[in-house]
Coordinates of C-alpha atoms in Angstrom, one line a residue:
M1 CA 0.0 0.0 0.0
N2 CA 1.4 3.4 -1.1
K3 CA 1.6 6.5 1.2
L4 CA -1.6 8.0 -0.2
A5 CA -3.6 4.9 0.3
F6 CA -2.3 4.6 3.8
F7 CA -3.2 8.2 4.6
K8 CA -6.7 7.8 3.2
R9 CA -7.5 4.6 5.1
T10 CA -6.1 6.1 8.3
S11 CA -8.3 9.2 7.9
Y12 CA -11.4 6.9 7.5
Y13 CA -10.6 5.2 10.8
I14 CA -10.2 8.6 12.5
M15 CA -13.5 9.8 11.1
A16 CA -15.1 6.5 12.4
I17 CA -14.0 7.3 15.9
F18 CA -15.8 10.6 15.9
F19 CA -18.7 8.9 14.1
Y20 CA -19.3 6.4 16.9
L21 CA -18.9 9.1 19.6
S22 CA -21.7 10.8 17.8
Y23 CA -23.9 7.8 18.3
L24 CA -24.8 9.4 21.6
F25 CA -26.9 11.9 19.6
P26 CA -30.2 11.0 18.0
V27 CA -30.8 11.0 14.3
N28 CA -32.6 14.2 13.0
K29 CA -35.0 13.1 10.3
K30 CA -35.1 16.7 9.0
K31 CA -31.4 16.9 8.5
I32 CA -29.9 16.0 5.1
L33 CA -26.2 15.6 4.5
L34 CA -25.2 16.4 0.8
I35 CA -22.0 14.7 -0.3
M36 CA -21.0 16.4 -3.5
T37 CA -17.4 15.2 -4.2
H38 CA -17.9 15.0 -7.9
D39 CA -20.3 18.0 -8.8
S40 CA -20.9 20.6 -6.2
S41 CA -23.0 22.8 -8.5
D42 CA -26.8 23.2 -8.4
E43 CA -27.0 21.4 -11.7
G44 CA -25.7 18.0 -10.5
N45 CA -27.9 15.1 -9.0
V46 CA -27.3 16.2 -5.5
G47 CA -27.5 19.9 -6.1
S48 CA -30.7 19.7 -8.1
T49 CA -32.2 17.4 -5.4
Y50 CA -31.3 19.8 -2.7
R51 CA -33.1 22.7 -4.5
Y52 CA -36.3 20.7 -4.9
F53 CA -36.3 19.4 -1.4
Q54 CA -35.5 22.8 0.1
K55 CA -38.4 24.3 -1.8
H56 CA -40.9 21.6 -0.8
D57 CA -40.0 21.5 2.9
P58 CA -38.5 24.7 4.4
N59 CA -37.9 23.0 7.7
L60 CA -35.3 20.7 6.3
I61 CA -31.7 21.3 7.5
F62 CA -28.9 20.8 5.0
K63 CA -25.2 20.2 5.6
E64 CA -22.7 19.5 2.8
V65 CA -19.3 18.0 1.9
T66 CA -17.4 19.1 -1.3
R67 CA -13.9 18.6 -2.6
D68 CA -13.0 21.9 -1.1
N69 CA -13.6 20.6 2.4
Y70 CA -10.8 18.0 2.1
T71 CA -8.2 20.0 0.3
F72 CA -5.7 19.9 3.0
K73 CA -3.3 22.7 1.8
S74 CA -1.0 24.7 4.0
D75 CA -3.2 27.8 4.0
K76 CA -5.6 29.6 6.2
N77 CA -8.3 27.0 5.6
L78 CA -6.2 24.0 6.7
F79 CA -7.3 23.9 10.4
K80 CA -10.9 24.7 9.6
N81 CA -10.9 21.8 6.9
L82 CA -9.4 19.4 9.3
I83 CA -11.9 20.1 12.1
Y84 CA -14.7 20.0 9.7
M85 CA -13.8 16.7 7.9
F86 CA -12.7 14.8 11.0
I87 CA -15.2 16.0 13.6
S88 CA -18.2 17.8 12.0
V89 CA -18.7 15.5 9.0
P90 CA -18.6 12.3 11.1
Y91 CA -21.2 13.9 13.4
H92 CA -23.5 14.7 10.4
M93 CA -23.0 11.2 9.0
A94 CA -24.2 9.8 12.4
T95 CA -27.1 12.2 13.0
S96 CA -28.6 12.9 9.5
G97 CA -31.9 11.2 8.6
T98 CA -30.9 11.2 4.9
I99 CA -27.6 11.4 3.1
F100 CA -27.2 12.0 -0.6
M101 CA -23.9 11.0 -2.5
D102 CA -22.8 11.6 -6.0
N103 CA -19.9 9.3 -5.7
V104 CA -18.9 6.3 -3.5
F105 CA -17.8 8.1 -0.3
L106 CA -15.3 5.6 1.2
P107 CA -15.5 6.8 4.9
F108 CA -18.8 4.9 5.1
S109 CA -16.7 1.7 4.7
A110 CA -15.4 2.2 8.2
V111 CA -18.8 2.7 10.0
K112 CA -22.2 1.2 10.4
L113 CA -25.2 3.6 10.1
K114 CA -28.2 3.6 12.3
K115 CA -31.2 1.7 10.9
N116 CA -33.3 4.9 10.5
T117 CA -30.8 6.6 8.2
H118 CA -31.2 6.7 4.5
L119 CA -27.9 6.5 2.6
V120 CA -28.8 7.4 -1.0
Q121 CA -26.5 6.9 -4.0
L122 CA -27.6 9.4 -6.7
W123 CA -24.2 9.1 -8.6
H124 CA -23.1 11.8 -10.9
G125 CA -24.1 10.4 -14.2
T126 CA -27.4 9.4 -15.8
G127 CA -26.3 6.4 -17.7
A128 CA -23.0 4.5 -18.5
I129 CA -21.3 3.6 -21.7
K130 CA -18.0 2.6 -20.2
K131 CA -17.7 0.3 -17.2
F132 CA -17.4 1.8 -13.8
G133 CA -17.5 1.1 -10.1
L134 CA -16.9 -2.5 -9.0
D135 CA -16.9 -3.5 -12.8
Y136 CA -13.4 -2.0 -13.1
E137 CA -12.0 -1.0 -9.7
E138 CA -9.2 -3.1 -8.1
G139 CA -7.3 -3.6 -4.8
W140 CA -8.2 -1.7 -1.6
V141 CA -10.4 0.8 -3.3
K142 CA -12.7 -1.9 -4.6
K143 CA -12.7 -3.6 -1.2
L144 CA -13.8 -0.5 0.6
A145 CA -16.3 0.4 -2.1
V146 CA -18.0 -3.0 -1.6
T147 CA -18.4 -2.3 2.1
T148 CA -19.8 1.3 1.4
N149 CA -22.2 0.0 -1.1
K150 CA -23.5 -2.6 1.4
N151 CA -24.2 0.3 3.8
T152 CA -26.1 2.2 1.0
T153 CA -29.9 1.9 1.4
H154 CA -31.0 3.4 -1.9
F155 CA -29.6 3.4 -5.4
I156 CA -31.4 5.7 -7.8
V157 CA -31.5 5.0 -11.5
G158 CA -33.4 6.3 -14.6
S159 CA -34.1 3.1 -16.4
S160 CA -34.5 -0.6 -16.1
W161 CA -31.4 -1.0 -18.3
M162 CA -29.4 1.0 -15.8
K163 CA -30.9 -1.0 -12.9
E164 CA -29.2 -4.1 -14.3
V165 CA -25.8 -2.2 -14.5
Y166 CA -26.1 -1.2 -10.9
K167 CA -26.3 -4.8 -9.8
T168 CA -22.7 -5.3 -10.9
A169 CA -21.3 -1.8 -10.8
F170 CA -22.3 -1.3 -7.1
G171 CA -23.1 -4.9 -6.2
A172 CA -26.6 -3.6 -5.4
E173 CA -29.5 -5.8 -4.4
E174 CA -32.7 -5.7 -6.5
D175 CA -34.8 -4.3 -3.6
K176 CA -32.3 -1.4 -3.0
I177 CA -32.4 -0.1 -6.6
F178 CA -35.2 2.5 -7.3
N179 CA -36.1 3.5 -10.9
T180 CA -37.4 6.9 -10.0
G181 CA -35.4 8.8 -12.6
C182 CA -32.2 11.0 -12.3
P183 CA -32.8 14.4 -10.7
R184 CA -30.3 16.3 -12.9
T185 CA -32.4 15.5 -16.0
D186 CA -35.6 17.4 -14.8
I187 CA -34.4 20.7 -16.1
F188 CA -34.3 19.4 -19.7
F189 CA -38.0 19.0 -19.7
S190 CA -38.8 22.6 -18.7
K191 CA -38.9 25.1 -21.7
A192 CA -38.8 28.0 -19.2
A193 CA -35.9 26.6 -17.2
L194 CA -33.9 25.9 -20.5
Q195 CA -34.5 29.5 -21.7
E196 CA -33.5 30.9 -18.3
K197 CA -30.2 29.0 -18.5
R198 CA -29.6 30.3 -22.1
D199 CA -30.4 33.9 -21.0
E200 CA -28.1 33.6 -18.0
F201 CA -25.2 32.2 -20.0
F202 CA -25.4 34.7 -22.9
S203 CA -25.8 37.6 -20.7
S204 CA -22.4 36.7 -19.3
Y205 CA -21.0 36.0 -22.7
P206 CA -22.8 38.3 -25.1
E207 CA -20.1 38.0 -27.8
L208 CA -21.2 34.3 -28.2
S209 CA -24.8 35.0 -28.8
G210 CA -25.8 33.9 -32.3
K211 CA -22.8 31.8 -32.8
K212 CA -22.8 28.1 -33.8
I213 CA -21.4 26.4 -30.7
V214 CA -19.5 23.1 -30.9
L215 CA -18.8 21.6 -27.5
Y216 CA -15.8 19.2 -27.2
A217 CA -16.2 17.1 -24.0
P218 CA -14.0 14.1 -23.9
T219 CA -14.0 11.6 -21.0
F220 CA -11.0 11.1 -18.8
R221 CA -8.9 8.1 -19.6
D222 CA -7.3 6.3 -16.6
D223 CA -3.9 6.3 -18.2
E224 CA -4.0 10.2 -18.4
Y225 CA -2.9 10.3 -14.8
H226 CA 0.5 9.9 -16.3
A227 CA 1.9 13.2 -17.5
D228 CA 3.3 11.9 -20.7
K229 CA -0.2 11.0 -21.8
I230 CA -1.8 14.4 -21.3
R231 CA -2.7 16.1 -24.5
I232 CA -5.8 17.2 -26.6
H233 CA -6.4 14.6 -29.3
L234 CA -8.5 16.9 -31.4
D235 CA -6.7 18.9 -34.1
I236 CA -8.4 22.2 -33.2
D237 CA -6.6 24.2 -35.9
E238 CA -7.7 21.7 -38.6
L239 CA -11.3 21.6 -37.3
M240 CA -11.8 25.4 -37.1
S241 CA -10.1 26.0 -40.5
N242 CA -12.7 23.8 -42.0
L243 CA -15.7 25.6 -40.4
D244 CA -17.0 29.0 -41.3
D245 CA -16.3 32.0 -39.0
N246 CA -19.7 31.7 -37.2
Y247 CA -18.6 28.5 -35.5
V248 CA -16.9 28.6 -32.1
L249 CA -15.4 25.7 -30.1
F250 CA -16.0 25.2 -26.4
L251 CA -13.6 22.9 -24.6
R252 CA -14.7 21.0 -21.5
L253 CA -11.7 19.0 -20.4
H254 CA -11.0 17.0 -17.2
P255 CA -9.2 19.3 -14.7
R256 CA -6.1 17.2 -14.9
I257 CA -5.8 17.8 -18.6
A258 CA -6.9 21.4 -18.5
D259 CA -4.4 22.2 -15.8
N260 CA -1.4 20.6 -17.5
I261 CA -1.6 21.8 -21.1
N262 CA -0.9 25.1 -22.9
L263 CA -4.0 25.8 -24.9
D264 CA -2.1 28.2 -27.2
E265 CA -0.2 25.3 -28.6
Y266 CA -3.4 23.8 -30.0
T267 CA -5.4 26.7 -31.2
G268 CA -3.1 28.2 -33.8
Q269 CA -4.7 31.1 -35.6
D270 CA -8.1 30.5 -34.2
Q271 CA -7.6 31.6 -30.5
N272 CA -10.6 34.0 -30.7
R273 CA -12.9 31.1 -31.7
V274 CA -11.8 28.7 -29.0
F275 CA -13.0 29.0 -25.4
D276 CA -11.9 26.9 -22.5
F277 CA -14.9 26.1 -20.2
S278 CA -13.1 23.3 -18.4
S279 CA -13.5 25.1 -15.0
Y280 CA -17.1 26.3 -15.7
D281 CA -19.1 24.5 -13.0
K282 CA -22.5 24.4 -14.7
L283 CA -22.2 21.5 -17.2
N284 CA -25.9 21.4 -17.9
T285 CA -25.8 25.0 -19.0
L286 CA -23.1 24.2 -21.6
L287 CA -25.1 21.3 -22.9
I288 CA -28.2 23.5 -23.2
C289 CA -26.3 26.4 -25.0
C290 CA -24.3 24.4 -27.5
D291 CA -25.6 23.4 -31.0
I292 CA -23.6 20.2 -31.4
M293 CA -21.4 18.1 -29.1
I294 CA -18.2 16.0 -29.7
T295 CA -17.5 13.5 -27.1
D296 CA -16.5 9.8 -26.8
Y297 CA -17.3 7.6 -23.8
S298 CA -18.8 10.3 -21.5
S299 CA -22.1 9.7 -19.7
I300 CA -23.2 13.3 -20.5
I301 CA -24.6 11.9 -23.8
Y302 CA -27.7 10.8 -21.9
E303 CA -28.7 14.3 -20.7
Y304 CA -27.8 15.7 -24.0
A305 CA -29.9 13.2 -25.9
I306 CA -33.0 14.5 -24.3
M307 CA -32.7 17.7 -26.3
E308 CA -32.4 15.7 -29.5
K309 CA -29.4 17.7 -30.7
P310 CA -26.5 16.3 -32.8
M311 CA -23.8 14.3 -31.3
I312 CA -20.4 13.1 -32.8
F313 CA -18.5 10.3 -31.1
Y314 CA -14.8 11.0 -31.6
S315 CA -13.4 7.7 -30.5
Y316 CA -9.8 7.9 -31.7
D317 CA -8.7 5.1 -29.3
L318 CA -11.7 2.8 -29.6
S319 CA -9.9 -0.5 -30.2
E320 CA -7.3 0.3 -27.3
F321 CA -10.1 1.3 -25.0
E322 CA -12.0 -1.9 -25.6
K323 CA -9.0 -4.1 -25.1
S324 CA -7.0 -2.4 -22.3
G325 CA -9.2 0.3 -21.0
R326 CA -12.3 0.0 -19.0
G327 CA -14.4 -1.5 -21.8
F328 CA -18.1 -1.1 -22.4
Y329 CA -21.4 -2.5 -21.2
E330 CA -22.5 -3.2 -24.8
D331 CA -21.4 -2.8 -28.3
Y332 CA -20.3 0.9 -28.5
K333 CA -20.8 1.5 -32.2
T334 CA -24.4 0.3 -32.2
A335 CA -25.4 1.8 -28.9
V336 CA -24.4 5.4 -29.3
P337 CA -27.0 7.8 -30.9
G338 CA -24.7 9.4 -33.5
P339 CA -21.8 8.9 -36.0
V340 CA -18.5 7.3 -34.6
V341 CA -15.4 8.9 -36.2
F342 CA -11.7 8.6 -35.8
N343 CA -10.1 11.8 -37.1
T344 CA -10.7 15.5 -37.2
E345 CA -11.5 15.7 -40.9
Q346 CA -14.4 13.4 -40.4
I347 CA -15.7 15.5 -37.6
A348 CA -15.7 18.7 -39.8
D349 CA -17.5 16.9 -42.6
I350 CA -20.2 15.6 -40.3
I351 CA -20.8 19.0 -38.6
K352 CA -21.4 20.5 -42.0
N353 CA -23.7 17.6 -43.1
Y354 CA -25.1 15.9 -40.0
P355 CA -26.9 12.5 -41.0
A356 CA -29.8 13.0 -38.5
D357 CA -32.1 10.5 -40.2
E358 CA -29.6 7.6 -39.5
Y359 CA -30.0 7.7 -35.8
N360 CA -33.1 6.8 -33.8
I361 CA -32.8 9.1 -30.8
N362 CA -36.3 8.1 -29.5
K363 CA -35.3 4.5 -29.3
F364 CA -32.2 5.5 -27.3
L365 CA -34.3 7.6 -24.9
D366 CA -36.8 4.8 -24.4
I367 CA -34.1 2.3 -23.4
Y368 CA -31.7 4.5 -21.3
L369 CA -34.0 7.3 -19.9
E370 CA -37.4 5.6 -19.6
N371 CA -38.1 7.2 -16.2
C372 CA -36.5 10.6 -16.9
N373 CA -39.4 12.7 -17.8
G374 CA -39.2 15.8 -15.7
N375 CA -40.6 14.3 -12.5
S376 CA -37.6 12.5 -11.1
R377 CA -37.1 14.7 -8.1
K378 CA -40.8 14.5 -7.2
R379 CA -40.7 10.8 -7.2
L380 CA -37.5 10.7 -5.1
Y381 CA -39.1 13.2 -2.6
N382 CA -42.1 11.0 -2.4
L383 CA -40.0 7.9 -1.9
L384 CA -38.0 9.3 1.0
M385 CA -40.0 12.0 2.7
I386 CA -43.6 10.9 2.5

């Protein structure tokens, strides 16, 4: 076990000590702990659930955990973060009536919750192309994830298809999986909410109003943790030179990629047409405002599909990903609702002549988002609160 793994496991045991000390206090059914370690915005599954629950019951009390809380840097927040994560968070874990997670929060592997506590896995995605969770994890992380998942009382999905995936990805039992729909998808069924997001975005970026927006949002590869693998695989200069001046490109890269590249090296003469939105925290807003999306194995295709806008699947490493990467839950080329391409020239051609009639988006929605229809948060609220 390396030093980082040792530190993490030790921290979980320290949290467990304060958790069990907090057993002396009763569970407050009106208190909800929001664990947002993947997406702390109000557009994620946890954030959108919080807004709905807060609106429907003003007496609820909310506490939260985000990545910022366990960034233990040597600055003025270090002591505050240590106290919060090792004393306050265990107390809230032990005394909250409901706990929402958008990831597998491994500190739960070291404790046993009281019987009247709901531990709810909302996850951060709506569907899954590539394998995740226990279907690809290994070693001590997988072992702790198994224990955490056994502690989980509710797994929330948006389709019968995803319910089957959760049985292996989380080792979840049938009676713990609830097909109530994914909370973050509700916004896509409200014309007023969609327009509000567009207005909000273009009021902040008026120069982009009226432009044709292409969003490039690739998934993160596990081997990209190694510095020599970090690069943008899209030829941005070639793409933009093949599109007219009304097109602009939005980049939505994983933080590790965005933080370790010099974007100027990729944009060439088109710097005024390329915009880096990698740190922009409202992913749904970007999906709503763009006109066409280029991605590969990312789960954001499920939310995007609801709007029935064009998608291009730039899978430059498909063979390698199938063989030595995480792999897929089904045949990739037949499952995705758009053309699969392998180079930038193909992308430019398809943007200019998108073959919409070749892809049955309604069939895709029926299979993967059958219970995502604008009422997911309502059903979740009725499941847990009534």
